[in-house]
Amino acid sequence: MSAWRIRAGAAVGGCLQRALWLGWLLMAPLLANAQSRALQLQAQPLARSLTELARALDLQILVPPELTQGRQAPALQGQYTPAQALQRLLAGTGLSYRQGDTGVITIIALPATAPRVAGTAAMAPATATLPALLTSLAPVQVTGSHIPRSVLQAAAPVTVISAQQIEREGHRSLAEALATHGVSDYGAESEGAGGRFSANAQPLNLKGLGPGRALILVDGRRLPDYPFPSAGRSNFQSLGSIPLASVERVEVMTGGASAIYGADAIAGVVNIVLKRGRTGAQLRLRTGSSSQGGGNQLDLQWAYGHGGEDWGVDYALQYTRSGMLRGSQRDMHRPAQVAAQPALALAIGQRPDPASIPLAPLLADACAPWQGQFTQWNYRPVPGALPLQGDSCGSWDGPGYASLSDGVQALSGQLHGQWQLSAGAELWLSAQYWRSRSRLSDGMEVITGPHLPATGKVDQFQDPRYGVIAPWRVLTPQEVGGLAALDDRYREWMLDLATGLRGQYGTHWNWNFSLSHTDYVAQRARRRLLGDKVNAFFFGPSLGTTSTGMPIRQLDLAHWLQPITPEDYAALSSVVDYNAQTHTDALSYRVSGRVMALPAGALEAALIMEASRQRYRLHSTPSVLPLQLDLYDLTGSVGDGVRDRLALGGEVRVPLTSALTASLAGRLDDYRDGTGLPVARTWNAGLEWRPLAGVLLRTSHATSFKAPDMHWIFTDGGGSFGTAVDATACINAGANPRCEGYSHEFLTRTYRNPALQAETGRSTTAGVVWDASPALTLSLDYWDVRNQGGIGRVSPAQLLRDEAECMTGLTLDGRPGTVDPQSMECRKARMRVTRSGANGGGQVLMVESMPVNQSWRHLRGVDAALDWRETTGLGDFSANLLWSHTFWAQRRMRAPGTLHDVWRDASDNLAFRSNLRGSVGWQGQGRWSGNLFGVRYGSLPRADGSGRLPAQLLWNANLGRRISERTVLTLFVNNLLDAAPPRDSSNTVYPYYYDEVYSAVGREFALQLDYNFD
């Protein structure tokens, strides 16, 4: 370890230690009893009393209007503590309250002993005493502020999604729920087609800016990074480790929030609030399957809680299991083209003409040894596919061996406790554990040419009998030992521990001190071919190279044209292990309260100090490393590093008039990781104007940032195999700009870049919220989000175009180049590309890349929402509607000259332009209830860019019945009409639809049993 890193680590470690002692010293005098306050409240409607109480005692009280409607409060005159005042006001109303880690108080209804019916709060606790409800609800309100407030909506728009709503609408994961609400696209990693770098990862893709550009909090604390980088490149947070059984609600804020929460909050913030305050015991069992078969589901939950006058403890356990779904279990595994052909399985391609691939004739019964796995086929060129020409063996079933959804088993546990140390201070602790095993498959291994020790496999070589050939050989399940032998296996676990103290300082200030530690480990195991073994078995010894550096070998037809045995495969392959870890230690101290009284109200402020240390480690079997390249057609990444962070932030809220409030926040974030990043300075400002009762006009503006990914800073090298156009060969042959037949597969090595700078962002929002009645709320918000200096790997295709411009003086579209071939820029461009041949003029073997600050994105859109609820003689009715629409978007990948003014409609943009979702629910007065949910996903571009695919409409429904005082039975049907992903006849790549955003599971049924033991 270098000297500077040792010194920096020691310095930050010392700062953390001093901050810890400072926090305890600050808290010591705060453990005294809270002082009571003199109150003078008249008998009046309960909602008004609670509002006046919040102002008098500097409390944040969230009051759902439907709970207080029609309820009266008694007069309060005399000295009261907050707890005494609340108990007095709520006595006999059937209501209670919960207090969060920062003093946030939410008014709630005392649930009945028996669980409610049909997708409502069937797991809600039955609570007898108020003290047992004093549990953590929301350490940080996702309203862009650390200052407590008595209303939820503020200057920046916030969407609140309750656990009951998620359940009623049939969602099985947080990622799915957020996607249907229009705030996130699936986008980054998908379960379809297998082979993902992050099996259980569910990235957040807020407003289409990509993973890592929206911050995820759990109870106000930053969720740790997923151990494996997204697509093997960038770090991100995953929603997959948060089981739905633990979630009470999700709060989503649109717009930049780095001035409040720090890095990554460019597009917005998602705060996942976990359940607290359970009492008694509840059991839930849910099981289901799909109408087309496969994808079986099991969900078992147990929750228990108990408390006394000054303490409370609760825990929850959840076990889930879902079966793997393979492509062969759905019709989607076959292409949609009218002239569809089976996937190539066994062939010897000859390449005298780059525009076509003639297939060498095989014997008439060449496909027979595979006993029906292969089909004899006369291939003809098909638009969008390889230009194959001739008779060979194909496979209709081969692509279907890949998985469409993962097989997952997961076990999770959650524990929370709190102890009232005095009337003004409380100790709390929280623990979460999550463990999963998953399986997925990216299908069968394919052999396409010999393996070179330095650069991996090549897709063509010189054979003494055939000339230049491009062979193709698929290994079937029977050859490798069955379908299970194709699977990748993942093991993951996460442990999160947190503790802290919170309380009051005097009568006007609240404080919160917390410590946390998180470990997240992910492991991946898969069996893959070894390069030297493949060479010896299929291609024989090296016979040298041609004048252009192309390998000369003689294909072993005896092995090539006969199936191998599972024993052969075991001898030709090896098990590869990938291991990744992230560790995070964090300390936080926050204080907020009233500074002074102003004519229009109190001037309030908050101060927050944070320190953290993050460790990132990615290590794998040596054979997978790009500098070793022992494996056939497979490589990986490695890296190890530590990052320290210190942060100081503050904010104020100023009532300018009785109707107009301004807010201002600023923050400094200092990162210590060897990059020399300057201190990140961010700020935001907002205005809230309430000109009429029930009407809020709001606007906000914020700056934000994202620190460079640790993987890009600390990687010791990463590799991947991919295909791109050899632009130089294409231009020299005069085949540009189409360059058909000039695409080749090669290795790309990617190196770290310590010179990376932080990404920056700006956002503006403006909107209106109207409480039209106690039962109806409407909102409309405009948003404008920019992301500058986006970090990404320079694509191999772009590097080959750069090389071509320097080598030929022309761009790919035939225009004269703008760079000097003798410049240093061109020298670097040529050095990044490794070609075969003594003079480096042959086939592309390897391209060297690195991450740079290269992209710029700018999006504008609107979000509109409607929420309605009503109680009638037939029961309780509710409805909500949410519409999210992106009406303008620009992107620039490399400045200048690459600005896409209509990027919203670009063929490579898979973010939905619009999303419309709605839900209607009914809770009967008797034993029945039901809910109908629908979502309309907007259109997406066709794979070939010619037009767009139609929008998709999905429906979920459920019906529940209370069968006893303690038991509820609910039937769920998801994808009621069994809608399939839109078919795209131009998509020639398995699974022939956009698996990043669509699901091919189809209609699903589930039966759920809820039982309350108390």
Short mmCIF file of N, CA, C and O in Angstrom, two decimals, residues 159-233:
data_model
loop_
_atom_site.label_atom_id
_atom_site.label_comp_id
_atom_site.label_asym_id
_atom_site.label_seq_id
_atom_site.Cartn_x
_atom_site.Cartn_y
_atom_site.Cartn_z
N THR A 159 -43.51 11.25 -4.07
CA THR A 159 -44.51 10.20 -4.26
C THR A 159 -44.37 9.20 -3.13
O THR A 159 -43.26 8.74 -2.85
N VAL A 160 -45.46 8.88 -2.46
CA VAL A 160 -45.45 7.92 -1.36
C VAL A 160 -46.20 6.67 -1.80
O VAL A 160 -47.35 6.74 -2.24
N ILE A 161 -45.54 5.52 -1.70
CA ILE A 161 -46.12 4.22 -2.08
C ILE A 161 -46.15 3.36 -0.83
O ILE A 161 -45.09 2.98 -0.32
N SER A 162 -47.32 3.04 -0.34
CA SER A 162 -47.43 2.26 0.90
C SER A 162 -47.28 0.77 0.61
O SER A 162 -47.49 0.30 -0.52
N ALA A 163 -46.93 0.03 1.66
CA ALA A 163 -46.83 -1.43 1.52
C ALA A 163 -48.18 -2.02 1.15
O ALA A 163 -48.26 -2.99 0.37
N GLN A 164 -49.26 -1.45 1.70
CA GLN A 164 -50.60 -1.95 1.37
C GLN A 164 -50.89 -1.76 -0.12
O GLN A 164 -51.48 -2.62 -0.77
N GLN A 165 -50.47 -0.61 -0.66
CA GLN A 165 -50.70 -0.37 -2.08
C GLN A 165 -49.88 -1.33 -2.94
O GLN A 165 -50.37 -1.87 -3.93
N ILE A 166 -48.63 -1.55 -2.57
CA ILE A 166 -47.78 -2.50 -3.31
C ILE A 166 -48.42 -3.88 -3.32
O ILE A 166 -48.48 -4.57 -4.35
N GLU A 167 -48.95 -4.30 -2.16
CA GLU A 167 -49.55 -5.62 -2.07
C GLU A 167 -50.85 -5.70 -2.86
O GLU A 167 -51.09 -6.66 -3.60
N ARG A 168 -51.70 -4.66 -2.72
CA ARG A 168 -52.99 -4.68 -3.44
C ARG A 168 -52.79 -4.79 -4.94
O ARG A 168 -53.58 -5.42 -5.63
N GLU A 169 -51.73 -4.15 -5.44
CA GLU A 169 -51.52 -4.12 -6.88
C GLU A 169 -50.78 -5.35 -7.39
O GLU A 169 -50.53 -5.47 -8.59
N GLY A 170 -50.39 -6.26 -6.49
CA GLY A 170 -49.85 -7.54 -6.90
C GLY A 170 -48.36 -7.56 -7.18
O GLY A 170 -47.86 -8.56 -7.71
N HIS A 171 -47.62 -6.50 -6.83
CA HIS A 171 -46.20 -6.46 -7.13
C HIS A 171 -45.42 -7.39 -6.21
O HIS A 171 -45.72 -7.51 -5.03
N ARG A 172 -44.40 -8.02 -6.77
CA ARG A 172 -43.61 -8.97 -6.00
C ARG A 172 -42.23 -8.45 -5.63
O ARG A 172 -41.47 -9.15 -4.97
N SER A 173 -41.87 -7.26 -6.08
CA SER A 173 -40.58 -6.69 -5.74
C SER A 173 -40.68 -5.18 -5.75
O SER A 173 -41.58 -4.60 -6.37
N LEU A 174 -39.74 -4.53 -5.06
CA LEU A 174 -39.70 -3.08 -5.06
C LEU A 174 -39.42 -2.54 -6.45
O LEU A 174 -39.98 -1.51 -6.86
N ALA A 175 -38.54 -3.19 -7.18
CA ALA A 175 -38.20 -2.72 -8.52
C ALA A 175 -39.43 -2.73 -9.42
O ALA A 175 -39.66 -1.79 -10.20
N GLU A 176 -40.25 -3.76 -9.32
CA GLU A 176 -41.47 -3.84 -10.13
C GLU A 176 -42.45 -2.75 -9.73
O GLU A 176 -43.07 -2.10 -10.58
N ALA A 177 -42.60 -2.52 -8.42
CA ALA A 177 -43.53 -1.50 -7.95
C ALA A 177 -43.11 -0.11 -8.42
O ALA A 177 -43.93 0.69 -8.87
N LEU A 178 -41.81 0.19 -8.34
CA LEU A 178 -41.34 1.51 -8.77
C LEU A 178 -41.48 1.67 -10.27
O LEU A 178 -41.76 2.77 -10.77
N ALA A 179 -41.28 0.60 -11.03
CA ALA A 179 -41.40 0.69 -12.48
C ALA A 179 -42.84 1.00 -12.88
O ALA A 179 -43.09 1.81 -13.77
N THR A 180 -43.80 0.37 -12.22
CA THR A 180 -45.19 0.63 -12.57
C THR A 180 -45.65 2.02 -12.15
O THR A 180 -46.63 2.54 -12.68
N HIS A 181 -44.95 2.63 -11.21
CA HIS A 181 -45.30 3.98 -10.80
C HIS A 181 -44.66 5.03 -11.69
O HIS A 181 -44.81 6.22 -11.44
N GLY A 182 -43.93 4.61 -12.70
CA GLY A 182 -43.40 5.56 -13.66
C GLY A 182 -42.17 6.30 -13.18
O GLY A 182 -41.65 7.16 -13.89
N VAL A 183 -41.69 6.00 -11.97
CA VAL A 183 -40.52 6.72 -11.47
C VAL A 183 -39.22 6.02 -11.82
O VAL A 183 -38.14 6.58 -11.69
N SER A 184 -39.28 4.76 -12.28
CA SER A 184 -38.07 4.01 -12.59
C SER A 184 -38.33 3.09 -13.76
O SER A 184 -39.43 2.57 -13.94
N ASP A 185 -37.30 2.89 -14.59
CA ASP A 185 -37.34 1.89 -15.64
C ASP A 185 -36.46 0.73 -15.20
O ASP A 185 -35.50 0.90 -14.47
N TYR A 186 -36.79 -0.47 -15.68
CA TYR A 186 -35.94 -1.62 -15.33
C TYR A 186 -34.53 -1.36 -15.84
O TYR A 186 -33.59 -1.31 -15.09
N GLY A 187 -34.36 -1.30 -17.14
CA GLY A 187 -33.19 -0.70 -17.76
C GLY A 187 -31.86 -1.37 -17.68
O GLY A 187 -31.34 -1.74 -18.69
N ALA A 188 -31.25 -1.56 -16.52
CA ALA A 188 -29.83 -1.85 -16.47
C ALA A 188 -29.51 -3.33 -16.63
O ALA A 188 -28.77 -3.73 -17.51
N GLU A 189 -30.00 -4.16 -15.75
CA GLU A 189 -29.78 -5.60 -15.84
C GLU A 189 -31.13 -6.27 -15.93
O GLU A 189 -32.13 -5.77 -15.42
N SER A 190 -31.19 -7.41 -16.56
CA SER A 190 -32.47 -8.08 -16.71
C SER A 190 -32.32 -9.54 -16.35
O SER A 190 -31.24 -10.09 -16.35
N GLU A 191 -33.45 -10.17 -16.05
CA GLU A 191 -33.42 -11.60 -15.77
C GLU A 191 -33.44 -12.41 -17.05
O GLU A 191 -33.05 -13.56 -17.07
N GLY A 192 -33.91 -11.83 -18.13
CA GLY A 192 -33.98 -12.56 -19.37
C GLY A 192 -32.62 -12.85 -19.95
O GLY A 192 -31.66 -12.12 -19.77
N ALA A 193 -32.51 -13.94 -20.68
CA ALA A 193 -31.33 -14.34 -21.43
C ALA A 193 -30.16 -14.73 -20.56
O ALA A 193 -29.13 -15.13 -21.05
N GLY A 194 -30.31 -14.67 -19.22
CA GLY A 194 -29.26 -15.13 -18.34
C GLY A 194 -27.95 -14.39 -18.53
O GLY A 194 -27.86 -13.39 -19.20
N GLY A 195 -26.91 -14.93 -17.88
CA GLY A 195 -25.58 -14.42 -18.09
C GLY A 195 -25.32 -13.04 -17.53
O GLY A 195 -24.34 -12.40 -17.89
N ARG A 196 -26.18 -12.55 -16.65
CA ARG A 196 -25.95 -11.21 -16.14
C ARG A 196 -24.78 -11.21 -15.18
O ARG A 196 -24.45 -12.18 -14.54
N PHE A 197 -24.16 -10.03 -15.03
CA PHE A 197 -23.08 -9.88 -14.08
C PHE A 197 -23.63 -9.86 -12.65
O PHE A 197 -22.91 -10.16 -11.72
N SER A 198 -24.87 -9.47 -12.47
CA SER A 198 -25.44 -9.31 -11.14
C SER A 198 -26.81 -9.97 -11.09
O SER A 198 -27.81 -9.38 -11.48
N ALA A 199 -26.83 -11.21 -10.61
CA ALA A 199 -28.02 -12.04 -10.74
C ALA A 199 -29.21 -11.48 -9.98
O ALA A 199 -30.30 -11.37 -10.51
N ASN A 200 -29.04 -11.15 -8.70
CA ASN A 200 -30.17 -10.69 -7.90
C ASN A 200 -30.30 -9.18 -7.92
O ASN A 200 -31.15 -8.63 -7.21
N ALA A 201 -29.48 -8.51 -8.67
CA ALA A 201 -29.49 -7.05 -8.66
C ALA A 201 -30.76 -6.51 -9.30
O ALA A 201 -31.23 -7.01 -10.32
N GLN A 202 -31.32 -5.49 -8.67
CA GLN A 202 -32.48 -4.79 -9.20
C GLN A 202 -32.15 -3.30 -9.14
O GLN A 202 -32.51 -2.61 -8.18
N PRO A 203 -31.45 -2.79 -10.14
CA PRO A 203 -31.01 -1.39 -10.09
C PRO A 203 -32.17 -0.42 -10.20
O PRO A 203 -33.23 -0.74 -10.75
N LEU A 204 -31.96 0.77 -9.68
CA LEU A 204 -32.92 1.85 -9.80
C LEU A 204 -32.49 2.73 -10.96
O LEU A 204 -31.36 3.23 -10.99
N ASN A 205 -33.38 2.92 -11.93
CA ASN A 205 -33.10 3.72 -13.11
C ASN A 205 -34.09 4.87 -13.16
O ASN A 205 -35.04 4.87 -13.93
N LEU A 206 -33.89 5.85 -12.29
CA LEU A 206 -34.83 6.94 -12.13
C LEU A 206 -34.76 7.90 -13.31
O LEU A 206 -33.69 8.39 -13.66
N LYS A 207 -35.92 8.14 -13.93
CA LYS A 207 -36.05 9.05 -15.06
C LYS A 207 -35.15 8.67 -16.23
O LYS A 207 -34.82 9.51 -17.07
N GLY A 208 -34.71 7.43 -16.30
CA GLY A 208 -33.93 6.98 -17.45
C GLY A 208 -32.50 7.43 -17.47
O GLY A 208 -31.83 7.27 -18.49
N LEU A 209 -31.96 7.97 -16.36
CA LEU A 209 -30.56 8.41 -16.33
C LEU A 209 -29.60 7.26 -16.09
O LEU A 209 -28.39 7.45 -16.17
N GLY A 210 -30.11 6.08 -15.75
CA GLY A 210 -29.25 4.94 -15.56
C GLY A 210 -28.97 4.65 -14.10
O GLY A 210 -29.15 5.52 -13.23
N PRO A 211 -28.51 3.43 -13.78
CA PRO A 211 -28.24 3.06 -12.39
C PRO A 211 -27.10 3.89 -11.82
O PRO A 211 -26.18 4.29 -12.52
N GLY A 212 -27.18 4.15 -10.51
CA GLY A 212 -26.14 4.91 -9.83
C GLY A 212 -26.37 6.41 -9.83
O GLY A 212 -25.60 7.15 -9.22
N ARG A 213 -27.43 6.88 -10.49
CA ARG A 213 -27.69 8.32 -10.54
C ARG A 213 -28.96 8.70 -9.79
O ARG A 213 -29.52 9.76 -10.00
N ALA A 214 -29.41 7.81 -8.94
CA ALA A 214 -30.47 8.09 -7.97
C ALA A 214 -30.08 7.40 -6.68
O ALA A 214 -29.58 6.26 -6.70
N LEU A 215 -30.28 8.06 -5.57
CA LEU A 215 -29.83 7.55 -4.28
C LEU A 215 -30.93 6.73 -3.63
O LEU A 215 -32.08 7.15 -3.59
N ILE A 216 -30.55 5.55 -3.10
CA ILE A 216 -31.48 4.71 -2.36
C ILE A 216 -31.11 4.75 -0.89
O ILE A 216 -29.97 4.48 -0.51
N LEU A 217 -32.08 5.09 -0.05
CA LEU A 217 -31.92 5.10 1.39
C LEU A 217 -32.83 4.05 2.00
O LEU A 217 -33.90 3.75 1.47
N VAL A 218 -32.41 3.48 3.11
CA VAL A 218 -33.25 2.59 3.92
C VAL A 218 -33.34 3.20 5.30
O VAL A 218 -32.32 3.32 5.99
N ASP A 219 -34.54 3.61 5.69
CA ASP A 219 -34.73 4.35 6.93
C ASP A 219 -33.77 5.52 7.03
O ASP A 219 -33.20 5.82 8.08
N GLY A 220 -33.56 6.19 5.92
CA GLY A 220 -32.75 7.39 5.90
C GLY A 220 -31.26 7.15 5.79
O GLY A 220 -30.49 8.11 5.69
N ARG A 221 -30.81 5.89 5.80
CA ARG A 221 -29.39 5.58 5.68
C ARG A 221 -29.09 5.03 4.30
O ARG A 221 -29.87 4.27 3.74
N ARG A 222 -27.93 5.39 3.78
CA ARG A 222 -27.55 5.00 2.42
C ARG A 222 -27.41 3.49 2.29
O ARG A 222 -26.73 2.84 3.10
N LEU A 223 -28.09 2.92 1.29
CA LEU A 223 -27.98 1.50 1.00
C LEU A 223 -26.59 1.22 0.40
O LEU A 223 -26.10 1.99 -0.43
N PRO A 224 -25.91 0.14 0.81
CA PRO A 224 -24.57 -0.12 0.27
C PRO A 224 -24.62 -0.48 -1.22
O PRO A 224 -25.65 -0.91 -1.74
N ASP A 225 -23.49 -0.30 -1.88
CA ASP A 225 -23.39 -0.68 -3.29
C ASP A 225 -23.49 -2.19 -3.44
O ASP A 225 -23.05 -2.95 -2.58
N TYR A 226 -24.06 -2.60 -4.57
CA TYR A 226 -24.07 -4.01 -4.91
C TYR A 226 -22.63 -4.44 -5.21
O TYR A 226 -21.88 -3.70 -5.86
N PRO A 227 -22.19 -5.61 -4.73
CA PRO A 227 -20.78 -5.98 -4.89
C PRO A 227 -20.29 -6.09 -6.33
O PRO A 227 -19.18 -5.65 -6.64
N PHE A 228 -21.10 -6.69 -7.22
CA PHE A 228 -20.68 -6.78 -8.62
C PHE A 228 -21.07 -5.50 -9.36
O PHE A 228 -22.20 -5.02 -9.20
N PRO A 229 -20.18 -4.95 -10.15
CA PRO A 229 -20.54 -3.75 -10.92
C PRO A 229 -21.55 -4.07 -12.01
O PRO A 229 -21.57 -5.18 -12.56
N SER A 230 -22.39 -3.10 -12.32
CA SER A 230 -23.41 -3.27 -13.36
C SER A 230 -22.74 -3.49 -14.71
O SER A 230 -21.88 -2.71 -15.12
N ALA A 231 -23.15 -4.57 -15.39
CA ALA A 231 -22.55 -4.95 -16.68
C ALA A 231 -21.05 -5.09 -16.57
O ALA A 231 -20.33 -4.94 -17.55
N GLY A 232 -20.55 -5.40 -15.35
CA GLY A 232 -19.12 -5.55 -15.15
C GLY A 232 -18.36 -4.26 -15.16
O GLY A 232 -17.13 -4.27 -15.25
N ARG A 233 -19.06 -3.11 -15.02
CA ARG A 233 -18.38 -1.82 -15.18
C ARG A 233 -18.63 -0.88 -14.01
O ARG A 233 -17.73 -0.59 -13.24
#
